[in-house]
CSV table of C-alpha atoms and ligand atoms in Angstrom, one decimal:
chain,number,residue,atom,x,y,z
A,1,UNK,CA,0.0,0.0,0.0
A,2,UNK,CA,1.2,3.8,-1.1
A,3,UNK,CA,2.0,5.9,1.8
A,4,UNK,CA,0.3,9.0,2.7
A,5,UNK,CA,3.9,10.5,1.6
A,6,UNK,CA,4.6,8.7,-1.0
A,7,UNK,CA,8.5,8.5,0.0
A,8,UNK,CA,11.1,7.7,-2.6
A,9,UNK,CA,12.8,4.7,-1.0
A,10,UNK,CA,15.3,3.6,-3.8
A,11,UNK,CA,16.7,6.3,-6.6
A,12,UNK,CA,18.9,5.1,-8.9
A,13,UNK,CA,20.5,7.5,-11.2
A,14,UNK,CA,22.4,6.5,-14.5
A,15,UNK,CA,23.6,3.3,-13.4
A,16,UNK,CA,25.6,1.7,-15.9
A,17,UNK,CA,27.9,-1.7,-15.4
A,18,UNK,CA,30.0,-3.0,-17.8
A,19,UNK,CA,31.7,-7.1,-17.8
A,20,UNK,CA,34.5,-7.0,-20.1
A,21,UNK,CA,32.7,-5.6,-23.4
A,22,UNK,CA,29.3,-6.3,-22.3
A,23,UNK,CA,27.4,-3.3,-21.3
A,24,UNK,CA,24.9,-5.1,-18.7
A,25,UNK,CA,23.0,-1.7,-17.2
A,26,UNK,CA,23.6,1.2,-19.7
A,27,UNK,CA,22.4,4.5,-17.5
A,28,UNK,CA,19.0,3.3,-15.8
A,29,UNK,CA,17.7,5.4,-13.7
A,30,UNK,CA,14.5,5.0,-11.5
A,31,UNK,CA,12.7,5.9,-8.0
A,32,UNK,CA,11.0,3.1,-6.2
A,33,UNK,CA,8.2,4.4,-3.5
A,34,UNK,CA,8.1,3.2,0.0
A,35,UNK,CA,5.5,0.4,0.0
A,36,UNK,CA,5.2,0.0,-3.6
A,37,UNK,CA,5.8,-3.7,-5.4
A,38,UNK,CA,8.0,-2.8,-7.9
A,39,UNK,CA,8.4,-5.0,-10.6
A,40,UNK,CA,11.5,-5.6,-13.0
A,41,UNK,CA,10.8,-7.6,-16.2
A,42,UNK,CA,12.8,-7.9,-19.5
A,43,UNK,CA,14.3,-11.0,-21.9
A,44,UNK,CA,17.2,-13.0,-20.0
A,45,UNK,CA,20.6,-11.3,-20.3
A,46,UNK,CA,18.7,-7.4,-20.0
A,47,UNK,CA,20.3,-6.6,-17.0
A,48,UNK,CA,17.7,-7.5,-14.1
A,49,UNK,CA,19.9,-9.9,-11.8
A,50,UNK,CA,22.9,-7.1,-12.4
A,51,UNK,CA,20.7,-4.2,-11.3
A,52,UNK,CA,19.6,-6.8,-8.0
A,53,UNK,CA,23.3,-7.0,-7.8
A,54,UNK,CA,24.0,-2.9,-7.7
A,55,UNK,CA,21.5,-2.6,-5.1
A,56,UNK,CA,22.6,-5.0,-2.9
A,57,UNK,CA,26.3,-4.3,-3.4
A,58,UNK,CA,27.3,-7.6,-4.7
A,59,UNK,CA,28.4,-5.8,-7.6
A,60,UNK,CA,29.4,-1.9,-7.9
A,61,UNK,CA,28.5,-0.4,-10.8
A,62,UNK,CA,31.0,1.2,-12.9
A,63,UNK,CA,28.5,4.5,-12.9
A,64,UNK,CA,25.9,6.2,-11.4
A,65,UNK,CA,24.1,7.1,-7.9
A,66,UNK,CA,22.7,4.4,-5.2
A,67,UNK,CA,20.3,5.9,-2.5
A,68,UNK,CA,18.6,4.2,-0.4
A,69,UNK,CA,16.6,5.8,2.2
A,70,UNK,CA,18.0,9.2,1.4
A,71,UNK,CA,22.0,7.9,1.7
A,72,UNK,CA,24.2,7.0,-1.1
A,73,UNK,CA,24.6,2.9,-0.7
A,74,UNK,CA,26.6,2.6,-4.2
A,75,UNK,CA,29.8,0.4,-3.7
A,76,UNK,CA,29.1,-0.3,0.0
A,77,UNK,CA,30.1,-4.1,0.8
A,78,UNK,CA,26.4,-6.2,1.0
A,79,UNK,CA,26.2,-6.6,4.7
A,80,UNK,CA,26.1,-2.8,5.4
A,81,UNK,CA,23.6,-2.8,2.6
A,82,UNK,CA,21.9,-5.3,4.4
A,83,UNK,CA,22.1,-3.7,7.9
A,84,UNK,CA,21.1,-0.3,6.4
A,85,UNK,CA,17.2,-2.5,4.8
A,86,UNK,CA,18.0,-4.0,1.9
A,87,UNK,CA,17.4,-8.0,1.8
A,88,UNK,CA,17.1,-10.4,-1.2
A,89,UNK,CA,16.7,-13.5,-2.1
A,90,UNK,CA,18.6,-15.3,-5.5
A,91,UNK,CA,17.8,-16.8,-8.5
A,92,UNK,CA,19.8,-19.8,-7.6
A,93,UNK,CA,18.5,-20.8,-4.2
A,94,UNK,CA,21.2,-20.1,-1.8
A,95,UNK,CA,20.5,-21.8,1.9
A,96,UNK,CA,22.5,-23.6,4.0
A,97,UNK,CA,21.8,-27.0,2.9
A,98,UNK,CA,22.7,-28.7,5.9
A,99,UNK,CA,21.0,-26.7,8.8
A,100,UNK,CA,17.4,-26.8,9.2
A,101,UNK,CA,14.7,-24.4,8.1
A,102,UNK,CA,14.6,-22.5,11.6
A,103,UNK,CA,18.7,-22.7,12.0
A,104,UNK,CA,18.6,-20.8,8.1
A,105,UNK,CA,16.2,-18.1,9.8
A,106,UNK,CA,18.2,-17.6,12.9
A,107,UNK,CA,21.1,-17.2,11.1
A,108,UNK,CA,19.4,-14.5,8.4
A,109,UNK,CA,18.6,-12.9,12.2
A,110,UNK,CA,21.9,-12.0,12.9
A,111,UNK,CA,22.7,-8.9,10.9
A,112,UNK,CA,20.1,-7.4,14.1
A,113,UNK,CA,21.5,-8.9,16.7
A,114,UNK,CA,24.1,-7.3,19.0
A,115,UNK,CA,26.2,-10.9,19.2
A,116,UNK,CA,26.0,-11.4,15.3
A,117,UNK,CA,27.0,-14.1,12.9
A,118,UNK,CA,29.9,-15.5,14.6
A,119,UNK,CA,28.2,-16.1,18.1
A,120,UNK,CA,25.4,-17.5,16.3
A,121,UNK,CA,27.7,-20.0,15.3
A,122,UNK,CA,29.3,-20.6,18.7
A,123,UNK,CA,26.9,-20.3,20.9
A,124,UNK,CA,28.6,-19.1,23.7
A,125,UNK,CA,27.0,-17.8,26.7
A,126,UNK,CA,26.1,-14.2,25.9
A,127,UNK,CA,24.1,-15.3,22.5
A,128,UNK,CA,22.2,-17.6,24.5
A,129,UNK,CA,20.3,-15.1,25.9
A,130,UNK,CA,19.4,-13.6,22.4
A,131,UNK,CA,18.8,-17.3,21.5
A,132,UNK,CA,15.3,-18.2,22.4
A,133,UNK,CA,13.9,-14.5,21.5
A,134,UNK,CA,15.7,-15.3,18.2
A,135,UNK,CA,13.8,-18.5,17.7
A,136,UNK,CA,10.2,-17.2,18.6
A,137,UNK,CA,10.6,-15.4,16.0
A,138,UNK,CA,12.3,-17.1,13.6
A,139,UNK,CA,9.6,-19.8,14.1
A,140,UNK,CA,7.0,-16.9,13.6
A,141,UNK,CA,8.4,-15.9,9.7
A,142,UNK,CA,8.1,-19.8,9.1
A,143,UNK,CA,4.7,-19.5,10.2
A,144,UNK,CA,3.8,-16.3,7.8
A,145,UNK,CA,5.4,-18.2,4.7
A,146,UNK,CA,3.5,-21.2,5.6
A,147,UNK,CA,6.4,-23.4,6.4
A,148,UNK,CA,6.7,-23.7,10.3
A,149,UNK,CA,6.0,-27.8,10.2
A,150,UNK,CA,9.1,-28.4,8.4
A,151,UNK,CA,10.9,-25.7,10.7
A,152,UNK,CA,13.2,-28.8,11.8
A,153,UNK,CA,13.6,-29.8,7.9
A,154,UNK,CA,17.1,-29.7,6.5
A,155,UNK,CA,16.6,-27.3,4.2
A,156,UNK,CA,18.1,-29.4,1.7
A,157,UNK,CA,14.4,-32.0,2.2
A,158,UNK,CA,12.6,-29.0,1.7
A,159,UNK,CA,10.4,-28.9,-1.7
A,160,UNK,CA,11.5,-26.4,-4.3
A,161,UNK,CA,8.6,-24.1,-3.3
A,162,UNK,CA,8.9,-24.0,0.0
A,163,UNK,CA,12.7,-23.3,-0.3
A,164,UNK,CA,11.6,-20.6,-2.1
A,165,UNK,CA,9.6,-19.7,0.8
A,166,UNK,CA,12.6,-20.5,3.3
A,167,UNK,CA,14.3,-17.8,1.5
A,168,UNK,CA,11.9,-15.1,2.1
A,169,UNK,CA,11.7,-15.8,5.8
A,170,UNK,CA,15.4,-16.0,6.3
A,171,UNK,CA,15.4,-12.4,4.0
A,172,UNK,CA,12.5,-11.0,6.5
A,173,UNK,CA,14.5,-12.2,9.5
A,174,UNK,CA,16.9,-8.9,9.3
A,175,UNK,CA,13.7,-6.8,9.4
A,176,UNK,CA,14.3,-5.3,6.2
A,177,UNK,CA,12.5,-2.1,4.5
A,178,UNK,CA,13.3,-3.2,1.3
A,179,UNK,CA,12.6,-7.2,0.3
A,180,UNK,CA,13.9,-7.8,-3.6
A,181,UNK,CA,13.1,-11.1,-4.9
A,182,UNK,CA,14.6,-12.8,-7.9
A,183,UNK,CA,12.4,-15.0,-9.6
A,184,UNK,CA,10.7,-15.8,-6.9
A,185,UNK,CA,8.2,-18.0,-8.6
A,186,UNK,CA,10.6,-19.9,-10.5
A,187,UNK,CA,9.6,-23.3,-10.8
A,188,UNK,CA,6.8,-23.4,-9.2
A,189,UNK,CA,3.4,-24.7,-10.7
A,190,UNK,CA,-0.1,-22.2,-11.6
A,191,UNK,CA,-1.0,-23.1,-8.0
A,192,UNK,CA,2.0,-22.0,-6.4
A,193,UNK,CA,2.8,-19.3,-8.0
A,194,UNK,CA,-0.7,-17.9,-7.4
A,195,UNK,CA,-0.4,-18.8,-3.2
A,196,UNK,CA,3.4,-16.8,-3.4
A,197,UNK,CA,1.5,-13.7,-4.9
A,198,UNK,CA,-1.0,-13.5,-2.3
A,199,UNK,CA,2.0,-14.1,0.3
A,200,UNK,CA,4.0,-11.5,-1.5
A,201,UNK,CA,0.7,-8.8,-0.8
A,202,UNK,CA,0.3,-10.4,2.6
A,203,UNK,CA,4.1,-9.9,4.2
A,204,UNK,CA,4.0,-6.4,2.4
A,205,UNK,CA,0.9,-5.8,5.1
A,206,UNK,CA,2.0,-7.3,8.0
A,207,UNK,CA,6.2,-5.9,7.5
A,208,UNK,CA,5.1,-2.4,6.1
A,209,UNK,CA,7.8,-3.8,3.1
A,210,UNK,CA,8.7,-2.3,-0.4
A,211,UNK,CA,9.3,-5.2,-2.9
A,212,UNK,CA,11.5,-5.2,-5.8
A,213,UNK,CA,10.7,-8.7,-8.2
A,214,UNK,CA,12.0,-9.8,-11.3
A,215,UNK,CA,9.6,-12.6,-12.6
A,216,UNK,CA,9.5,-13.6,-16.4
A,217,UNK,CA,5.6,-14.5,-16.0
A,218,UNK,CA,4.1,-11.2,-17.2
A,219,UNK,CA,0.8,-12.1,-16.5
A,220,UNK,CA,1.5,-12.5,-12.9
A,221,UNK,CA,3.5,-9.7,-12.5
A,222,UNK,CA,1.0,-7.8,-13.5
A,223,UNK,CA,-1.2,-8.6,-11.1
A,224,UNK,CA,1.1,-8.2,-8.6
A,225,UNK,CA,3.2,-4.9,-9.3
A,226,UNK,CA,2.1,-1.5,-9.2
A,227,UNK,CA,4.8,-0.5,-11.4
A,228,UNK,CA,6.8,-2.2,-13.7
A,229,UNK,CA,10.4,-1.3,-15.1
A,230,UNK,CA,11.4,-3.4,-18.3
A,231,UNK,CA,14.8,-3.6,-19.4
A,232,UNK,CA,16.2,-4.8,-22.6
A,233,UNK,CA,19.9,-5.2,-23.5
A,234,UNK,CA,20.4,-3.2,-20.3
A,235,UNK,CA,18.4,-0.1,-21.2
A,236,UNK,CA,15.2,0.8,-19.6
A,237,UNK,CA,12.8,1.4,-22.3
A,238,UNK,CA,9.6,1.6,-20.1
A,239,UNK,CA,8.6,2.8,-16.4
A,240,UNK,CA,4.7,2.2,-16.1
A,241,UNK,CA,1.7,0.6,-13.8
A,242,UNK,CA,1.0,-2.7,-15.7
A,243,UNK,CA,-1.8,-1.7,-17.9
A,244,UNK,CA,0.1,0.7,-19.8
A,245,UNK,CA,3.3,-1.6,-20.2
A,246,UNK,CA,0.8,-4.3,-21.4
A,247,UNK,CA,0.1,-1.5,-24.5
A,248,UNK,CA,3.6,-0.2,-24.9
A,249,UNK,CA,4.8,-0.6,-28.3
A,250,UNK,CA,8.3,-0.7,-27.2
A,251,UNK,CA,7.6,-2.8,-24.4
A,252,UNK,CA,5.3,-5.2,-27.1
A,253,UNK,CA,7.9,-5.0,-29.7
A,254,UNK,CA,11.2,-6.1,-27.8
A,255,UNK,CA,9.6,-8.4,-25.4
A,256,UNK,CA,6.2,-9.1,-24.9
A,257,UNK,CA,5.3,-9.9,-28.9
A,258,UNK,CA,8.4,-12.3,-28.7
A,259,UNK,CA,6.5,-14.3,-26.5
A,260,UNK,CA,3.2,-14.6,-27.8
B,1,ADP,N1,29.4,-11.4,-13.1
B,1,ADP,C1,29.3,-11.2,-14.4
B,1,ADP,N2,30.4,-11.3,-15.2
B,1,ADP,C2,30.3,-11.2,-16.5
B,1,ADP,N3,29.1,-10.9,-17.2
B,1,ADP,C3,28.0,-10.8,-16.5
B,1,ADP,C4,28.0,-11.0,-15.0
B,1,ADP,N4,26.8,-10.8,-14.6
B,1,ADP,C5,26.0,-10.6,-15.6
B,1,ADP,N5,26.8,-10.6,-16.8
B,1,ADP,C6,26.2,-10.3,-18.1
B,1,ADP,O1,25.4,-9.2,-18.1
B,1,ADP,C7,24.3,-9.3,-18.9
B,1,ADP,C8,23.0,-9.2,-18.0
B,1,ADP,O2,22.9,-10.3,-17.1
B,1,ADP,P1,21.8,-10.4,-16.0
B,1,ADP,O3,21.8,-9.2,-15.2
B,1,ADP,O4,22.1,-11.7,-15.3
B,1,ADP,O5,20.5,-10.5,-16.8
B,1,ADP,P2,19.0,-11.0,-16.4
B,1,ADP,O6,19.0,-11.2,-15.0
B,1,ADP,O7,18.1,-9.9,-17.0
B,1,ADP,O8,18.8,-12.3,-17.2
B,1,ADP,C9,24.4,-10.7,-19.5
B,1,ADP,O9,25.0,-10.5,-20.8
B,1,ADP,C10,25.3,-11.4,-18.6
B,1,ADP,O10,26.0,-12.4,-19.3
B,2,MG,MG1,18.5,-12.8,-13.8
């Protein structure tokens, strides 16, 4: 939901990365509004992952401005990025394989916590106190994403949806203001995918979140996004609400009439 404000959250201002001689963002620039869904789509290789990548601070880019909640952020390492309310989740699922669905949570926790990553690991007496605070509510985002009965699961016995799902909660556990999914709904079947959008809406509610996807289904992003950004060969040729990117002859001609 828009706020009264309507608050710029993200501004990005000419990004523009280069690999080598590929140009993947080539001067993008755009505002995301607190409490918006944002939506990113665009053919593979147009530049969405990369411009996850410069907003996270995975990646810097080689121009261009990064605020986030009114500071620069551009070519800060991720974990300050992180700290300051940006979390994500990846295209390829990245959890801990071997630790459970409520140890993966806990350990998304500890950008909050005062003992942080390392004494989550340890254990040692002055986490312990943090501990079972930790798990309440660790155990409570397992619950919103509708995955608290496998929260003793190695996450690697998890199905692909609900790893998905894992992933979301272990991005919610550092209380971000920002949540930006990639291809969230990837492999997931029509039922699926429809549950994840309603979840999507729902954590927006209950967190007061701004979301940033990338999803290749149009037709569900459009349902979903208030806005969409489309990108192609790592230009942005359109910045609309979904029923006027449906009608955009640039938008139609580069991606959407390719796939029809
Ligand atoms: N780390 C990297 N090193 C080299 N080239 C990259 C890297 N990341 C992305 N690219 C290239 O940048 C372009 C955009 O990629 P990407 O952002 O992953 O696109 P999308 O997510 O839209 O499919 C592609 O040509 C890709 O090969
Ligand atoms: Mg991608």
């Amino acid at each position: 939901m828009k706020t009264d404000t309507d608050q710029t959250l993200v501004s990005m201002e000419h990004i523009t990365r280069q690999f080598g001689g590929v140009r993947a963002l080539n001067g993008v620039t755009l505002n995301i509004t607190q409490g918006e869904i944002f939506g990113l789509i665009g053919p593979n290789g147009a530049g969405k992952t990369t411009l996850f990548n410069v907003l996270a601070g995975t990646i810097a880019p080689s121009a261009g401005r990064v605020e986030f909640d009114g500071k620069e952020i551009a070519g800060l390492p991720p974990h300050q990025i992180l700290q300051r309310g940006v979390a994500r989740t990846f295209q390829n699922i990245r959890l801990f394989n071997g630790l459970s669905a409520l140890d993966n949570v806990m350990i998304g926790r500890h950008s909050r916590t005062h003992a942080g990553l390392w004494g989550a690991i340890t254990r040692n007496a002055h986490t312990r106190q943090e501990e079972s605070a930790l798990r309440e509510r660790a155990e409570l985002l397992l619950e919103q994403v509708g995955i608290r009965r496998h929260s003793n699961t190695l996450a690697s016995n998890l199905s692909y949806g609900d790893q998905r799902r894992l992933e979301i909660a272990r991005a919610l556990a550092s209380e971000p203001k920002l949540l930006a999914l990639d291809e969230p709904a990837a492999g997931m079947n029509l039922a699926e995918r429809q549950t994840l959008r309603e979840l999507i809406v729902q954590l927006r509610e209950i967190h007061g979140l701004t979301v940033l996807v990338i999803e290749h289904d149009v037709k569900w992003m459009m349902a979903l996004c208030d806005r969409i950004a489309v990108l192609d060969f790592g230009e942005m040729i359109a910045l609309d609400v979904p029923e006027a990117i449906r009608v955009n002859p640039r938008v139609v001609t580069a991606y959407l009439g390719r796939r029809e």
